[in-house]
Amino acid sequence: MIGRITGTLLEKNPPQILVDVHGVGYEIDVPMSTFYNLPATGAQVSLHTHHVVREDGHFLFGFATEEERATFRQLLKVSGIGARMALAVLSGLSVNDLAQAVALQEAGRLVKIPGIGKKTAERLLLELRDKLGKALPNMAGARLTAAPGTAPDAKSDILNALLALGYNEREALGAMKGLDEAVGVSDGIRQALKLLSKG
């Protein structure tokens, strides 16, 4: 499979670009998040790629970061989500924003993406809850941005981490009831996971 491409950027026609690699031009579809960060035509470009083989042809999808590609691959595993839809999701939301929407189960952020209705958004949130944390380990304990002037307290950080790890809100809140008020974030997560594994 083609996992990475480095060459000269010849054309930019969103969402497709053309990259020349030693005289061979590769047509690559990229999400808008990657497109906005491309260099000028004629410059060197290097992309992580995902190669899709279908009956009607071979397709290459390119990503600026490994995280984008990992997220794209997780999106493809969701029933009813094809490559075009996965590209649309990554064009509408950054990887961080998507992880945050999944952690908070915010369907409203997904339905703003063209082509995604309420049912598809809910299915995405449900199926990605387990998968996104594994694909992006650095997201598992990601803090959600607090309102200006407020420091996120340990409890909200613990809750966010548990949600990102795939537990539902009821399970997470139930486990947090058994925690000491003054517990720190990392100890709290560890203790909550212990309580959840017993349940």
GROMACS .gro file of C-alpha atoms in nm:
model
  199
    1MET     CA    1   0.000   0.000   0.000
    2ILE     CA    2   0.108   0.361  -0.051
    3GLY     CA    3   0.159   0.510   0.294
    4ARG     CA    4   0.347   0.831   0.223
    5ILE     CA    5   0.413   1.052  -0.079
    6THR     CA    6   0.677   1.320  -0.121
    7GLY     CA    7   0.706   1.523  -0.439
    8THR     CA    8   0.638   1.851  -0.616
    9LEU     CA    9   0.293   2.006  -0.575
   10LEU     CA   10   0.172   2.069  -0.932
   11GLU     CA   11  -0.196   2.159  -0.895
   12LYS     CA   12  -0.443   2.254  -0.622
   13ASN     CA   13  -0.812   2.203  -0.708
   14PRO     CA   14  -0.988   2.146  -0.376
   15PRO     CA   15  -1.033   1.884  -0.251
   16GLN     CA   16  -0.789   1.731  -0.502
   17ILE     CA   17  -0.422   1.803  -0.553
   18LEU     CA   18  -0.168   1.670  -0.803
   19VAL     CA   19   0.177   1.570  -0.676
   20ASP     CA   20   0.463   1.485  -0.913
   21VAL     CA   21   0.688   1.206  -0.783
   22HIS     CA   22   0.978   1.144  -1.023
   23GLY     CA   23   0.764   1.213  -1.330
   24VAL     CA   24   0.450   1.031  -1.209
   25GLY     CA   25   0.157   1.256  -1.116
   26TYR     CA   26  -0.054   1.134  -0.822
   27GLU     CA   27  -0.407   1.270  -0.780
   28ILE     CA   28  -0.471   1.292  -0.406
   29ASP     CA   29  -0.786   1.400  -0.224
   30VAL     CA   30  -0.718   1.592   0.096
   31PRO     CA   31  -0.941   1.734   0.373
   32MET     CA   32  -0.961   2.112   0.389
   33SER     CA   33  -0.758   2.112   0.713
   34THR     CA   34  -0.465   1.975   0.511
   35PHE     CA   35  -0.543   2.184   0.202
   36TYR     CA   36  -0.516   2.516   0.391
   37ASN     CA   37  -0.165   2.423   0.508
   38LEU     CA   38  -0.025   2.322   0.169
   39PRO     CA   39   0.273   2.513   0.027
   40ALA     CA   40   0.253   2.705  -0.301
   41THR     CA   41   0.244   2.507  -0.627
   42GLY     CA   42   0.594   2.414  -0.740
   43ALA     CA   43   0.707   2.350  -0.382
   44GLN     CA   44   0.791   2.017  -0.223
   45VAL     CA   45   0.515   1.851  -0.025
   46SER     CA   46   0.507   1.539   0.191
   47LEU     CA   47   0.180   1.370   0.291
   48HIS     CA   48   0.069   1.065   0.489
   49THR     CA   49  -0.159   0.873   0.255
   50HIS     CA   50  -0.438   0.618   0.265
   51HIS     CA   51  -0.488   0.403  -0.047
   52VAL     CA   52  -0.841   0.282  -0.125
   53VAL     CA   53  -0.900   0.014  -0.389
   54ARG     CA   54  -1.254  -0.019  -0.523
   55GLU     CA   55  -1.410  -0.182  -0.827
   56ASP     CA   56  -1.428   0.153  -1.004
   57GLY     CA   57  -1.068   0.254  -0.936
   58HIS     CA   58  -0.781   0.328  -0.698
   59PHE     CA   59  -0.803   0.638  -0.478
   60LEU     CA   60  -0.540   0.818  -0.273
   61PHE     CA   61  -0.622   1.035   0.027
   62GLY     CA   62  -0.355   1.258   0.178
   63PHE     CA   63  -0.310   1.408   0.524
   64ALA     CA   64  -0.073   1.661   0.676
   65THR     CA   65  -0.045   1.469   1.004
   66GLU     CA   66  -0.046   1.109   1.123
   67GLU     CA   67  -0.334   1.197   1.360
   68GLU     CA   68  -0.553   1.309   1.069
   69ARG     CA   69  -0.489   0.984   0.884
   70ALA     CA   70  -0.553   0.772   1.197
   71THR     CA   71  -0.883   0.957   1.252
   72PHE     CA   72  -0.979   0.913   0.884
   73ARG     CA   73  -0.919   0.538   0.918
   74GLN     CA   74  -1.136   0.521   1.230
   75LEU     CA   75  -1.414   0.710   1.050
   76LEU     CA   76  -1.405   0.455   0.766
   77LYS     CA   77  -1.478   0.178   1.018
   78VAL     CA   78  -1.810   0.341   1.112
   79SER     CA   79  -2.098   0.172   0.927
   80GLY     CA   80  -2.234   0.389   0.648
   81ILE     CA   81  -1.932   0.621   0.637
   82GLY     CA   82  -1.736   0.614   0.314
   83ALA     CA   83  -1.415   0.792   0.220
   84ARG     CA   84  -1.595   1.104   0.089
   85MET     CA   85  -1.796   1.141   0.408
   86ALA     CA   86  -1.486   1.085   0.624
   87LEU     CA   87  -1.309   1.356   0.425
   88ALA     CA   88  -1.606   1.589   0.480
   89VAL     CA   89  -1.592   1.530   0.857
   90LEU     CA   90  -1.220   1.617   0.868
   91SER     CA   91  -1.285   1.921   0.648
   92GLY     CA   92  -1.554   2.042   0.889
   93LEU     CA   93  -1.379   1.964   1.218
   94SER     CA   94  -1.017   1.943   1.327
   95VAL     CA   95  -0.902   1.618   1.491
   96ASN     CA   96  -0.910   1.791   1.831
   97ASP     CA   97  -1.260   1.930   1.772
   98LEU     CA   98  -1.387   1.589   1.662
   99ALA     CA   99  -1.235   1.420   1.970
  100GLN     CA  100  -1.398   1.687   2.187
  101ALA     CA  101  -1.737   1.642   2.016
  102VAL     CA  102  -1.713   1.264   2.070
  103ALA     CA  103  -1.607   1.304   2.436
  104LEU     CA  104  -1.904   1.535   2.501
  105GLN     CA  105  -2.137   1.346   2.263
  106GLU     CA  106  -2.223   1.670   2.081
  107ALA     CA  107  -2.424   1.567   1.775
  108GLY     CA  108  -2.493   1.935   1.701
  109ARG     CA  109  -2.134   1.994   1.592
  110LEU     CA  110  -2.148   1.706   1.344
  111VAL     CA  111  -2.483   1.789   1.182
  112LYS     CA  112  -2.334   2.122   1.067
  113ILE     CA  113  -2.113   1.922   0.829
  114PRO     CA  114  -2.270   1.890   0.481
  115GLY     CA  115  -2.412   1.543   0.420
  116ILE     CA  116  -2.436   1.446   0.786
  117GLY     CA  117  -2.784   1.417   0.931
  118LYS     CA  118  -2.891   1.360   1.289
  119LYS     CA  119  -2.892   0.977   1.266
  120THR     CA  120  -2.549   0.963   1.103
  121ALA     CA  121  -2.410   1.205   1.363
  122GLU     CA  122  -2.547   0.992   1.648
  123ARG     CA  123  -2.403   0.675   1.495
  124LEU     CA  124  -2.065   0.843   1.453
  125LEU     CA  125  -2.061   0.956   1.815
  126LEU     CA  126  -2.164   0.613   1.939
  127GLU     CA  127  -1.912   0.416   1.733
  128LEU     CA  128  -1.622   0.661   1.771
  129ARG     CA  129  -1.655   0.678   2.149
  130ASP     CA  130  -1.462   0.351   2.183
  131LYS     CA  131  -1.235   0.393   1.883
  132LEU     CA  132  -1.111   0.750   1.888
  133GLY     CA  133  -0.932   0.721   2.222
  134LYS     CA  134  -0.741   0.417   2.096
  135ALA     CA  135  -0.649   0.580   1.767
  136LEU     CA  136  -0.535   0.898   1.940
  137PRO     CA  137  -0.388   0.808   2.279
  138ASN     CA  138  -0.295   1.171   2.343
  139MET     CA  139  -0.666   1.259   2.324
  140ALA     CA  140  -0.765   1.026   2.604
  141GLY     CA  141  -0.678   1.273   2.876
  142ALA     CA  142  -0.729   1.584   2.668
  143ARG     CA  143  -0.864   1.879   2.860
  144LEU     CA  144  -1.162   2.058   2.724
  145THR     CA  145  -1.128   2.433   2.703
  146ALA     CA  146  -1.286   2.606   2.999
  147ALA     CA  147  -1.472   2.935   2.983
  148PRO     CA  148  -1.244   3.241   3.011
  149GLY     CA  149  -1.142   3.318   3.367
  150THR     CA  150  -1.226   2.973   3.506
  151ALA     CA  151  -0.970   2.705   3.580
  152PRO     CA  152  -1.096   2.359   3.488
  153ASP     CA  153  -1.123   2.169   3.815
  154ALA     CA  154  -0.999   1.816   3.868
  155LYS     CA  155  -1.350   1.669   3.853
  156SER     CA  156  -1.429   1.800   3.505
  157ASP     CA  157  -1.088   1.680   3.382
  158ILE     CA  158  -1.152   1.333   3.528
  159LEU     CA  159  -1.500   1.322   3.373
  160ASN     CA  160  -1.369   1.433   3.032
  161ALA     CA  161  -1.095   1.171   3.042
  162LEU     CA  162  -1.341   0.893   3.130
  163LEU     CA  163  -1.577   1.001   2.851
  164ALA     CA  164  -1.288   1.009   2.603
  165LEU     CA  165  -1.191   0.658   2.714
  166GLY     CA  166  -1.534   0.531   2.611
  167TYR     CA  167  -1.743   0.529   2.929
  168ASN     CA  168  -2.086   0.688   2.915
  169GLU     CA  169  -2.176   0.981   3.138
  170ARG     CA  170  -2.380   0.773   3.381
  171GLU     CA  171  -2.093   0.526   3.435
  172ALA     CA  172  -1.836   0.805   3.467
  173LEU     CA  173  -2.039   1.009   3.715
  174GLY     CA  174  -2.120   0.694   3.914
  175ALA     CA  175  -1.751   0.609   3.949
  176MET     CA  176  -1.665   0.968   4.046
  177LYS     CA  177  -1.905   0.956   4.343
  178GLY     CA  178  -1.662   0.724   4.515
  179LEU     CA  179  -1.368   0.963   4.480
  180ASP     CA  180  -1.222   1.184   4.750
  181GLU     CA  181  -1.303   1.557   4.707
  182ALA     CA  182  -0.936   1.658   4.706
  183VAL     CA  183  -0.816   1.391   4.463
  184GLY     CA  184  -0.581   1.496   4.181
  185VAL     CA  185  -0.658   1.436   3.812
  186SER     CA  186  -0.426   1.140   3.744
  187ASP     CA  187  -0.507   0.968   4.077
  188GLY     CA  188  -0.877   1.034   4.022
  189ILE     CA  189  -0.871   0.876   3.675
  190ARG     CA  190  -0.680   0.575   3.810
  191GLN     CA  191  -0.923   0.527   4.102
  192ALA     CA  192  -1.230   0.576   3.881
  193LEU     CA  193  -1.103   0.319   3.631
  194LYS     CA  194  -1.047   0.074   3.917
  195LEU     CA  195  -1.405   0.127   4.036
  196LEU     CA  196  -1.541   0.088   3.681
  197SER     CA  197  -1.349  -0.235   3.623
  198LYS     CA  198  -1.506  -0.384   3.938
  199GLY     CA  199  -1.853  -0.285   3.819
   0.00000   0.00000   0.00000
